Amino acid sequence: MPEFPYSLRPGLDVHLVPAPVRMSPSIGGVGHVIDEETGIEAAGPGAERVARRLRATVGAATGLPLPPHSGNRNRILLRVVPGLEEELGSPEAYRLTVDGHVVAVDGASGAGLFRGAETFRQLLGPEAFRRAPVTGKREWKVPAVTIHDAPRFGWRGLLLDVARHFMPKDGVLRYLDLMAAHKLNVLHLHLTDDQGWRLEIRRHPRLTEVGSWRARTRFGHRASPLWEEKPHGGFYTQDDIREIVAYAAERHITVVPEIDIPGHSQAAIAAYPELGNCDVIDTTSLTVWDDWGINPNVLAPTDTTLRFYEEVFEEVLELFPSPFVHIGGDECPKGQWRRSPAAQARLKELGLADEDELQAWFIRHFDTWLTARGRRLVGWDEILEGGLADGATVSSWRGYAGGITAAKSGHDVVMCPEQQVYLDHRQDGGADEPVPIGYVRTLEDVYRFEPVPPQLTQEEARHVLGTQANVWTEVTEDQGRVDYQAFPRLAAFAEVAWSALPAPAERDFADFERRMAVHYRRLDALGVAYRPPAGPLPWQRRPGVLGRPIEGAPPNV
């Protein structure tokens, strides 16, 4: 993508988040009025789909019909212009021009047109994000601007951990809408863990019959003495997943499933004890885990386990068209493998040096299996240990180091270092911060996050597919808590992932705060329970619930 100057022209009274690459006043400086006479003209593949969305969103919020264009000059023109991809360097590029006669949104593709339409929605004002009219006005003014815009990264992701605390389907659909409003395009669904299995697998029904619920839940960090003494659970049927995937596709969002192996698997072992290391522990006594932390009960490296998970992934591939499938690969303690005669026999049979190489063999098996079916394996950066599978992509979470190693060896990387963009970490050092976890990561800290480390050459940096913010839910028990942890920091992250920002120290955070003053009103209209700038509201606090705060600045590792 060309290096455009970062300029929002402060003289323009426009408050877009994320910031566009280029914006200037339109010639003549006359804005456009959207009213009862305004129609939508859809030209090109994908344009009519965007027109339907504008009628469903902007039409609902304004009460205007926005009918198909019938020859009048007052119109919203939606066009797919493939040449924009070459000009701006991305299929998600768009150009938006507003003058006294027309609002013209041109997209390099259907996805680019969709992104441009979301910017148009922001130009109408915060009320355009409501589901029904609240103002009574029949004319909506759009400022006279010309915008050229395209994303910096092709992977602009959000991880939702629905395994530790289940998020019902409607909550996932809601987050897809919030992602679309912020031009994010990858939803990473963490579907399985020790504390719950959330995906219906028809060939193995006990995964949800047994594995989808736990008897109780620790409230707070794992050192907390508090428990919620009631069952917790839930799962998505295959039709739920088809609906989620289709809903995401309408918003040009890819849903990447994560099925965690070989660690974080106690829920699966509780359902099917033969998957565990039953020669060293009584796996029939295991239940879905009700605590947090790193669990020692991991999958056995047997042919039975491999075939079982192949059958799981066969159904996963039918449900998720994503080119990427995440297999976890993190936090897999090797103690049971060291004590297991079966695991040690497998290690010797394969001629492997140690248990790290045994895990690498396990991951490589599924890399080969997925590649043969036209998919790409993604795993957390522990998959580097013992040797990286040939086609693997690395989610670099323990810092930048894993991503740097992977990129330098020619592997693609998604940067999501916990010290920077784990949004379950606390937002302030104050005593009122609910269940404080990890380092303080303020809105400004996230705004100054840089996904591409300076250790990479320009060629190596091309392996950074993009970046992702992760919301883990051990201490985030419901939608309101997820909102509080994610917002407003997800808005800052979205700008980092989309916009052509300067170096972190040179970023104009004061300007971002100025735009956020309006964006908070958009979040209000969308019903987001964000953290207010002045601190948590009384009902957002969790007094007396133990967290795990880490003091000081996070290491840049």
Coordinates of C-alpha atoms in Angstrom, one line a residue:
M1 CA 0.0 0.0 0.0
P2 CA 1.4 3.5 -0.8
E3 CA 2.7 5.5 2.2
F4 CA 0.1 8.2 2.5
P5 CA 0.6 11.0 5.1
Y6 CA -1.4 10.5 8.3
S7 CA -3.6 13.6 8.2
L8 CA -7.1 14.1 9.5
R9 CA -7.2 17.8 8.7
P10 CA -8.1 19.2 12.1
G11 CA -10.3 21.8 10.5
L12 CA -12.8 19.2 9.5
D13 CA -15.3 18.4 12.2
V14 CA -15.1 14.7 11.6
H15 CA -14.4 12.0 14.2
L16 CA -13.7 8.7 12.5
V17 CA -12.4 5.7 14.3
P18 CA -10.3 4.1 13.0
A19 CA -8.7 7.0 11.2
P20 CA -8.6 6.9 7.4
V21 CA -5.4 7.0 5.4
R22 CA -6.3 10.3 3.7
M23 CA -9.1 12.7 4.2
S24 CA -9.7 16.2 2.8
P25 CA -12.6 18.6 2.2
S26 CA -14.5 17.9 -1.0
I27 CA -14.3 20.5 -3.8
G28 CA -16.9 23.2 -3.2
G29 CA -17.2 22.3 0.5
V30 CA -20.9 21.5 0.3
G31 CA -22.1 18.5 2.2
H32 CA -25.0 16.2 1.4
V33 CA -28.4 15.9 2.9
I34 CA -29.9 12.4 3.4
D35 CA -33.7 12.6 3.5
E36 CA -36.9 11.0 2.3
E37 CA -35.9 11.6 -1.3
T38 CA -32.6 9.8 -1.0
G39 CA -32.2 6.6 -2.9
I40 CA -29.4 4.0 -3.1
E41 CA -27.9 3.1 -6.4
A42 CA -26.0 -0.2 -6.3
A43 CA -23.6 -0.9 -9.1
G44 CA -21.4 -4.0 -9.4
P45 CA -21.0 -7.4 -7.6
G46 CA -21.5 -7.1 -3.9
A47 CA -23.0 -3.6 -4.0
E48 CA -26.6 -4.7 -3.5
R49 CA -25.7 -6.6 -0.4
V50 CA -24.2 -3.4 1.0
A51 CA -27.3 -1.5 0.0
R52 CA -29.4 -4.0 2.0
R53 CA -27.2 -3.5 5.0
L54 CA -27.5 0.3 4.8
R55 CA -31.3 0.0 4.7
A56 CA -31.2 -2.3 7.7
T57 CA -28.9 -0.2 9.8
V58 CA -29.0 3.4 8.6
G59 CA -32.6 3.0 7.5
A60 CA -33.7 1.7 10.8
A61 CA -31.8 4.4 12.8
T62 CA -33.0 7.3 10.7
G63 CA -36.5 6.0 9.7
L64 CA -35.7 6.8 6.1
P65 CA -36.7 4.3 3.4
L66 CA -33.6 4.6 1.2
P67 CA -35.3 2.9 -1.8
P68 CA -33.5 1.8 -4.9
H69 CA -32.3 4.9 -6.9
S70 CA -35.0 6.1 -9.4
G71 CA -33.2 8.7 -11.4
N72 CA -33.1 11.6 -8.9
R73 CA -29.8 13.2 -8.2
N74 CA -30.1 12.8 -4.4
R75 CA -28.6 9.4 -4.0
I76 CA -26.0 7.2 -2.3
L77 CA -24.0 5.6 -5.0
L78 CA -22.4 2.2 -4.2
R79 CA -19.9 0.9 -6.7
V80 CA -17.3 -1.8 -6.9
V81 CA -14.2 -0.4 -8.7
P82 CA -11.5 -3.1 -8.8
G83 CA -8.8 -0.6 -9.9
L84 CA -8.8 0.8 -6.4
E85 CA -7.0 -2.4 -5.2
E86 CA -4.0 -1.5 -7.3
E87 CA -4.2 2.2 -6.4
L88 CA -4.5 1.7 -2.6
G89 CA -3.0 -1.8 -2.2
S90 CA -5.8 -3.8 -0.7
P91 CA -9.1 -5.5 -1.7
E92 CA -10.6 -3.8 1.4
A93 CA -9.7 -0.3 0.0
Y94 CA -12.4 2.2 -0.6
R95 CA -13.0 5.8 -1.7
L96 CA -15.8 7.9 -0.3
T97 CA -16.8 11.3 -1.8
V98 CA -19.5 13.5 -0.4
D99 CA -20.7 16.6 -2.3
G100 CA -24.0 18.4 -2.7
H101 CA -25.4 15.9 -5.2
V102 CA -24.2 12.5 -4.1
V103 CA -22.6 10.3 -1.5
A104 CA -20.3 8.0 -3.6
V105 CA -18.8 5.0 -2.0
D106 CA -16.4 3.0 -4.2
G107 CA -14.9 -0.2 -3.0
A108 CA -12.1 -2.3 -4.5
S109 CA -14.3 -5.3 -3.8
G110 CA -17.4 -6.1 -1.9
A111 CA -15.4 -6.0 1.3
G112 CA -13.9 -2.6 0.5
L113 CA -17.4 -1.3 -0.3
F114 CA -18.6 -2.6 3.0
R115 CA -15.8 -0.9 4.9
G116 CA -16.6 2.4 3.1
A117 CA -20.3 2.1 4.0
E118 CA -19.3 1.7 7.7
T119 CA -17.4 5.0 7.4
F120 CA -20.4 6.7 5.8
R121 CA -22.5 5.5 8.8
Q122 CA -20.0 7.2 11.2
L123 CA -20.3 10.4 9.2
L124 CA -24.0 10.5 9.9
G125 CA -23.4 10.8 13.7
P126 CA -23.8 8.5 16.7
E127 CA -27.6 8.3 16.4
A128 CA -27.0 6.3 13.1
F129 CA -25.9 3.4 15.3
R130 CA -29.2 3.0 17.0
R131 CA -31.9 0.4 16.0
A132 CA -34.7 2.9 15.7
P133 CA -35.1 6.6 15.3
V134 CA -34.7 8.7 18.4
T135 CA -34.1 12.3 17.1
G136 CA -37.3 13.0 15.1
K137 CA -35.2 14.7 12.4
R138 CA -36.0 13.9 8.8
E139 CA -32.7 15.3 7.3
W140 CA -29.3 14.0 8.1
K141 CA -26.3 16.1 7.0
V142 CA -23.1 14.3 5.7
P143 CA -20.0 16.6 5.8
A144 CA -18.3 17.4 2.5
V145 CA -15.2 15.1 2.6
T146 CA -13.2 12.9 0.3
I147 CA -11.6 9.9 1.9
H148 CA -9.1 7.4 0.4
D149 CA -8.7 4.5 2.8
A150 CA -7.2 1.0 3.1
P151 CA -6.1 -1.2 5.9
R152 CA -2.4 -1.6 7.0
F153 CA -2.9 -5.3 7.8
G154 CA -5.0 -8.1 6.3
W155 CA -5.5 -9.8 9.7
R156 CA -7.2 -7.5 12.2
G157 CA -8.4 -9.9 14.8
L158 CA -10.3 -10.3 18.0
L159 CA -10.1 -13.5 20.1
L160 CA -13.2 -14.4 22.2
D161 CA -12.6 -17.1 24.7
V162 CA -16.0 -18.8 24.9
A163 CA -14.6 -21.9 26.6
R164 CA -13.9 -20.5 30.1
H165 CA -17.1 -18.6 30.2
F166 CA -19.6 -19.5 27.5
M167 CA -21.0 -16.6 25.4
P168 CA -24.4 -17.4 24.0
K169 CA -24.9 -17.2 20.3
D170 CA -26.6 -13.8 20.4
G171 CA -23.6 -12.4 22.2
V172 CA -21.2 -13.7 19.4
L173 CA -23.5 -12.1 16.7
R174 CA -23.4 -8.9 18.7
Y175 CA -19.6 -8.9 18.7
L176 CA -19.5 -9.5 15.0
D177 CA -21.5 -6.3 14.6
L178 CA -19.1 -4.4 17.0
M179 CA -16.1 -5.8 15.0
A180 CA -17.7 -4.6 11.7
A181 CA -18.2 -1.1 13.1
H182 CA -14.5 -1.0 13.9
K183 CA -13.3 -2.6 10.6
L184 CA -11.9 -5.7 12.3
N185 CA -12.1 -8.8 10.0
V186 CA -11.0 -12.0 11.9
L187 CA -13.0 -13.5 14.8
H188 CA -10.8 -16.1 16.5
L189 CA -13.2 -18.4 18.5
H190 CA -11.5 -20.2 21.3
L191 CA -14.0 -23.1 21.4
T192 CA -12.4 -25.8 23.7
D193 CA -10.4 -25.9 26.9
D194 CA -10.1 -27.7 30.2
Q195 CA -13.1 -25.8 31.5
G196 CA -15.5 -26.6 28.6
W197 CA -16.1 -27.9 25.1
R198 CA -18.4 -25.5 23.1
L199 CA -18.8 -27.1 19.7
E200 CA -21.2 -29.9 18.7
I201 CA -19.4 -32.8 17.1
R202 CA -22.0 -35.3 15.9
R203 CA -19.6 -38.2 15.7
H204 CA -18.6 -37.7 19.3
P205 CA -21.7 -36.4 21.2
R206 CA -20.2 -36.8 24.7
L207 CA -17.9 -33.8 24.0
T208 CA -21.0 -31.6 24.6
E209 CA -23.1 -34.0 26.7
V210 CA -20.3 -34.2 29.3
G211 CA -17.7 -31.7 28.2
S212 CA -19.8 -28.6 27.8
W213 CA -20.6 -27.9 31.5
R214 CA -18.8 -27.9 34.8
A215 CA -20.2 -28.3 38.3
R216 CA -19.0 -24.9 39.7
T217 CA -16.6 -22.1 38.9
R218 CA -13.9 -20.3 40.8
F219 CA -14.8 -16.6 41.1
G220 CA -11.7 -14.5 40.5
H221 CA -8.1 -15.5 40.0
R222 CA -7.1 -19.1 40.8
A223 CA -5.8 -17.9 44.2
S224 CA -9.3 -16.6 45.1
P225 CA -11.2 -18.4 47.9
L226 CA -14.6 -17.6 46.2
W227 CA -16.7 -20.1 44.3
E228 CA -19.9 -19.8 42.3
E229 CA -21.6 -23.0 43.4
K230 CA -23.7 -23.6 40.3
P231 CA -23.2 -25.4 37.0
H232 CA -21.9 -23.4 34.1
G233 CA -22.0 -24.4 30.5
G234 CA -23.4 -24.2 27.0
F235 CA -22.4 -25.0 23.5
Y236 CA -23.1 -24.1 19.9
T237 CA -25.0 -26.5 17.7
Q238 CA -23.7 -27.0 14.2
D239 CA -26.6 -24.9 13.0
D240 CA -25.6 -22.1 15.4
I241 CA -22.1 -22.2 14.0
R242 CA -23.4 -22.1 10.4
E243 CA -25.5 -19.0 11.4
I244 CA -22.5 -17.3 13.1
V245 CA -20.2 -18.0 10.1
A246 CA -22.8 -16.7 7.6
Y247 CA -23.5 -13.6 9.8
A248 CA -19.8 -13.0 9.8
A249 CA -19.4 -13.4 6.1
E250 CA -22.1 -10.8 5.5
R251 CA -19.8 -8.5 7.4
H252 CA -16.6 -9.7 5.6
I253 CA -15.3 -11.3 8.8
T254 CA -13.6 -14.7 8.8
V255 CA -14.3 -16.9 11.8
V256 CA -11.2 -18.9 12.8
P257 CA -12.0 -21.9 15.0
E258 CA -9.6 -23.0 17.7
I259 CA -9.6 -26.6 18.9
D260 CA -6.9 -26.8 21.6
I261 CA -4.5 -29.7 21.4
P262 CA -2.6 -31.5 23.0
G263 CA -2.9 -29.4 26.2
H264 CA -5.9 -27.6 27.6
S265 CA -7.9 -30.7 26.9
Q266 CA -9.4 -32.0 30.2
A267 CA -13.0 -31.3 29.1
A268 CA -12.4 -33.7 26.1
I269 CA -10.7 -36.3 28.3
A270 CA -13.6 -36.1 30.9
A271 CA -15.9 -37.0 28.0
Y272 CA -13.7 -39.7 26.5
P273 CA -11.1 -40.9 29.1
E274 CA -9.3 -43.0 26.4
L275 CA -7.9 -39.7 25.0
G276 CA -5.8 -39.1 28.2
N277 CA -2.7 -40.8 29.6
C278 CA -4.6 -43.6 31.2
D279 CA -1.5 -45.6 31.9
V280 CA -0.3 -43.0 34.5
I281 CA -3.6 -41.5 35.8
D282 CA -7.2 -42.7 36.3
T283 CA -8.7 -40.6 33.5
T284 CA -12.2 -42.0 34.2
S285 CA -12.2 -40.0 37.4
L286 CA -11.7 -36.6 35.6
T287 CA -14.4 -34.1 35.3
V288 CA -14.6 -30.8 33.4
W289 CA -12.1 -28.6 35.3
D290 CA -13.6 -26.0 37.5
D291 CA -10.4 -24.0 38.2
W292 CA -8.0 -21.8 36.3
G293 CA -4.3 -22.2 35.4
I294 CA -2.2 -24.7 33.5
N295 CA -3.7 -28.2 33.7
P296 CA -1.4 -31.3 33.8
N297 CA -4.0 -33.6 32.1
V298 CA -3.0 -33.6 28.4
L299 CA -3.8 -35.8 25.4
A300 CA -2.0 -39.0 25.0
P301 CA 0.2 -39.2 21.8
T302 CA -1.6 -42.3 20.5
D303 CA -3.1 -43.3 17.2
T304 CA -6.5 -43.4 18.9
T305 CA -6.1 -39.7 19.9
L306 CA -4.9 -38.7 16.4
R307 CA -7.8 -40.4 14.7
F308 CA -10.3 -39.0 17.2
Y309 CA -9.2 -35.4 16.5
E310 CA -9.1 -36.1 12.8
E311 CA -12.8 -36.9 13.0
V312 CA -13.3 -33.7 15.1
F313 CA -11.5 -31.6 12.5
E314 CA -13.4 -33.2 9.6
E315 CA -16.6 -31.7 11.1
V316 CA -14.8 -28.5 11.9
L317 CA -13.8 -28.1 8.3
E318 CA -17.4 -28.6 7.1
L319 CA -18.6 -25.8 9.4
F320 CA -15.8 -23.2 9.0
P321 CA -14.7 -22.2 5.5
S322 CA -11.7 -20.2 7.0
P323 CA -8.4 -21.0 5.3
F324 CA -6.9 -21.0 8.9
V325 CA -7.6 -23.5 11.6
H326 CA -6.1 -22.9 15.1
I327 CA -4.9 -25.9 17.0
G328 CA -3.7 -24.2 20.2
G329 CA -0.5 -26.0 21.0
D330 CA 0.2 -23.9 24.1
E331 CA 0.9 -24.7 27.8
C332 CA 1.2 -28.4 27.4
P333 CA 2.9 -29.8 30.5
K334 CA 5.0 -32.9 29.7
G335 CA 5.0 -34.6 33.1
Q336 CA 2.5 -37.3 32.2
W337 CA 4.3 -38.0 28.9
R338 CA 7.6 -38.5 30.9
R339 CA 5.9 -41.0 33.2
S340 CA 3.8 -42.7 30.5
P341 CA 5.3 -46.0 29.1
A342 CA 3.0 -45.5 26.0
A343 CA 4.3 -42.0 25.4
Q344 CA 7.9 -43.0 25.9
A345 CA 7.5 -46.0 23.5
R346 CA 6.0 -43.6 20.9
L347 CA 8.9 -41.2 21.4
K348 CA 11.5 -44.0 20.9
E349 CA 9.5 -45.4 17.9
L350 CA 9.7 -42.1 16.2
G351 CA 13.4 -41.5 17.0
L352 CA 12.6 -38.3 18.9
A353 CA 15.0 -36.7 21.3
D354 CA 12.5 -35.5 24.0
E355 CA 9.0 -34.6 24.8
D356 CA 9.2 -31.2 23.1
E357 CA 9.9 -33.0 19.9
L358 CA 7.0 -35.4 20.6
Q359 CA 4.7 -32.4 20.8
A360 CA 6.2 -31.0 17.6
W361 CA 5.4 -34.4 16.0
F362 CA 1.8 -34.2 17.2
I363 CA 1.4 -30.7 15.8
R364 CA 3.2 -31.6 12.5
H365 CA 0.7 -34.5 12.1
F366 CA -2.2 -32.0 12.0
D367 CA -0.3 -29.5 9.9
T368 CA 0.1 -32.2 7.2
W369 CA -3.5 -33.3 7.6
L370 CA -4.9 -29.8 7.3
T371 CA -2.6 -28.9 4.4
A372 CA -3.8 -32.0 2.5
R373 CA -7.3 -30.5 2.8
G374 CA -6.4 -27.0 1.6
R375 CA -6.2 -25.4 5.1
R376 CA -3.5 -23.8 7.1
L377 CA -2.6 -24.6 10.7
V378 CA -2.2 -21.8 13.2
G379 CA -0.9 -22.3 16.7
W380 CA 0.4 -20.4 19.7
D381 CA 4.1 -19.7 19.8
E382 CA 4.9 -22.9 21.8
I383 CA 4.6 -24.8 18.5
L384 CA 8.1 -23.5 17.8
E385 CA 9.5 -25.8 20.5
G386 CA 10.8 -29.0 19.1
G387 CA 10.7 -27.7 15.5
L388 CA 8.0 -25.8 13.6
A389 CA 5.8 -27.7 11.2
D390 CA 6.4 -26.7 7.6
G391 CA 3.2 -24.8 6.9
A392 CA 2.4 -23.5 10.3
T393 CA 1.5 -19.9 11.1
V394 CA 2.4 -18.6 14.6
S395 CA 0.2 -16.6 17.0
S396 CA 2.9 -14.8 19.0
W397 CA 1.4 -14.4 22.5
R398 CA 4.3 -14.6 25.0
G399 CA 5.8 -11.5 23.5
Y400 CA 7.4 -10.6 20.2
A401 CA 10.1 -13.2 20.4
G402 CA 8.2 -16.2 19.0
G403 CA 6.9 -14.1 16.1
I404 CA 10.4 -12.7 15.3
T405 CA 11.8 -16.3 15.2
A406 CA 9.0 -17.5 13.0
A407 CA 9.2 -14.6 10.6
K408 CA 12.9 -14.9 10.3
S409 CA 12.5 -18.5 9.4
G410 CA 9.9 -17.7 6.7
H411 CA 6.7 -18.5 8.6
D412 CA 3.7 -16.2 8.8
V413 CA 2.9 -14.6 12.1
V414 CA -0.1 -13.0 13.9
M415 CA 1.2 -10.6 16.5
C416 CA -0.8 -10.7 19.8
P417 CA 1.7 -10.2 22.6
E418 CA 0.1 -10.6 26.0
Q419 CA 2.0 -7.7 27.5
Q420 CA 0.4 -5.3 25.0
V421 CA -2.9 -6.6 23.7
Y422 CA -4.4 -9.1 26.1
L423 CA -7.5 -7.1 26.9
D424 CA -8.3 -9.1 30.0
H425 CA -5.4 -7.3 31.6
R426 CA -6.4 -4.3 33.8
Q427 CA -6.8 -0.8 32.4
D428 CA -5.8 1.1 35.4
G429 CA -3.8 0.6 38.7
G430 CA -6.7 1.9 40.9
A431 CA -8.3 -0.1 43.6
D432 CA -11.7 0.0 41.9
E433 CA -10.5 -1.9 38.8
P434 CA -12.5 -5.2 38.7
V435 CA -10.5 -8.4 39.3
P436 CA -7.2 -6.8 38.3
I437 CA -5.2 -9.1 36.0
G438 CA -1.7 -8.6 34.6
Y439 CA -0.1 -5.3 33.6
V440 CA -1.8 -2.0 33.4
R441 CA -2.6 -1.4 29.8
T442 CA -4.3 1.9 29.3
L443 CA -6.1 3.2 26.3
E444 CA -3.0 5.1 25.4
D445 CA -0.8 2.1 25.8
V446 CA -2.9 0.1 23.4
Y447 CA -2.9 3.1 21.0
R448 CA 0.9 3.1 21.0
F449 CA 1.2 -0.7 20.4
E450 CA 3.3 -1.5 17.3
P451 CA 2.7 -5.0 15.8
V452 CA 5.9 -5.1 13.7
P453 CA 9.1 -5.3 15.8
P454 CA 12.1 -3.4 14.6
Q455 CA 14.2 -6.6 14.6
L456 CA 12.6 -7.6 11.3
T457 CA 13.8 -6.6 7.9
Q458 CA 11.3 -5.3 5.4
E459 CA 11.2 -8.7 3.7
E460 CA 10.8 -10.5 7.0
A461 CA 8.1 -8.1 8.1
R462 CA 5.9 -9.2 5.2
H463 CA 5.4 -12.4 7.2
V464 CA 3.4 -10.4 9.8
L465 CA -0.1 -11.1 8.5
G466 CA -1.4 -8.7 11.1
T467 CA -2.4 -8.4 14.7
Q468 CA -5.0 -9.6 17.2
A469 CA -6.4 -8.5 20.5
N470 CA -7.3 -11.4 22.8
V471 CA -10.1 -11.4 25.5
W472 CA -9.7 -14.4 27.8
T473 CA -12.6 -15.0 30.1
E474 CA -11.4 -16.8 33.2
V475 CA -12.4 -13.7 35.3
T476 CA -14.8 -12.2 32.7
E477 CA -18.0 -14.0 33.4
D478 CA -20.6 -12.3 31.3
Q479 CA -21.2 -9.9 28.4
G480 CA -20.9 -6.8 30.6
R481 CA -17.5 -7.8 31.8
V482 CA -16.3 -8.7 28.3
D483 CA -17.5 -5.2 27.1
Y484 CA -15.7 -3.5 30.0
Q485 CA -12.4 -5.3 29.3
A486 CA -12.6 -4.9 25.5
F487 CA -13.8 -1.3 25.2
P488 CA -12.7 1.4 24.7
R489 CA -9.3 -0.3 24.1
L490 CA -10.6 -2.3 21.2
A491 CA -11.3 1.0 19.4
A492 CA -7.6 2.0 19.9
F493 CA -6.5 -1.5 18.7
A494 CA -8.7 -1.3 15.6
E495 CA -6.9 2.0 14.7
V496 CA -3.5 0.4 15.2
A497 CA -4.5 -2.6 12.9
W498 CA -6.2 -0.5 10.2
S499 CA -4.6 2.9 10.0
A500 CA -1.3 4.1 8.6
L501 CA -0.1 5.4 11.9
P502 CA 3.4 6.9 12.5
A503 CA 5.9 5.4 15.0
P504 CA 4.4 4.8 18.5
A505 CA 6.0 7.8 20.1
E506 CA 4.8 10.1 17.3
R507 CA 1.2 9.1 17.4
D508 CA -1.3 11.9 18.2
F509 CA -3.1 10.4 21.1
A510 CA -4.7 13.8 21.9
D511 CA -6.4 13.7 18.5
F512 CA -7.5 10.1 19.1
E513 CA -9.0 11.2 22.4
R514 CA -10.8 14.0 20.6
R515 CA -12.4 11.6 18.2
M516 CA -13.2 9.1 21.0
A517 CA -15.3 11.8 22.7
V518 CA -17.7 11.3 19.8
H519 CA -17.0 7.5 19.5
Y520 CA -18.2 6.9 23.1
R521 CA -21.6 8.1 22.0
R522 CA -21.5 5.5 19.2
L523 CA -20.7 2.9 21.8
D524 CA -23.6 4.1 23.9
A525 CA -25.9 3.8 20.9
L526 CA -24.6 0.3 20.4
G527 CA -25.2 -0.6 24.0
V528 CA -21.6 -1.3 24.9
A529 CA -20.8 -1.4 28.6
Y530 CA -17.3 0.1 28.2
R531 CA -15.0 1.4 30.9
P532 CA -15.7 5.2 31.2
P533 CA -12.6 7.4 31.0
A534 CA -13.1 8.4 34.6
G535 CA -13.1 4.8 35.8
P536 CA -15.5 2.0 36.5
L537 CA -19.1 2.7 37.4
P538 CA -20.3 1.3 40.7
W539 CA -21.9 -1.8 39.1
Q540 CA -18.7 -2.5 37.1
R541 CA -16.6 -3.0 40.2
R542 CA -15.9 -6.4 41.9
P543 CA -14.9 -5.5 45.4
G544 CA -13.2 -8.3 47.3
V545 CA -12.6 -10.5 44.3
L546 CA -9.0 -11.5 44.1
G547 CA -7.1 -10.8 40.9
R548 CA -3.4 -11.2 39.9
P549 CA -2.0 -7.7 39.2
I550 CA 1.6 -7.4 38.0
E551 CA 3.3 -4.1 38.8
G552 CA 5.6 -2.1 36.6
A553 CA 5.9 -1.7 32.9
P554 CA 5.5 -4.9 30.8
P555 CA 8.7 -6.2 29.4
N556 CA 9.3 -5.8 25.7
V557 CA 10.2 -9.4 24.9

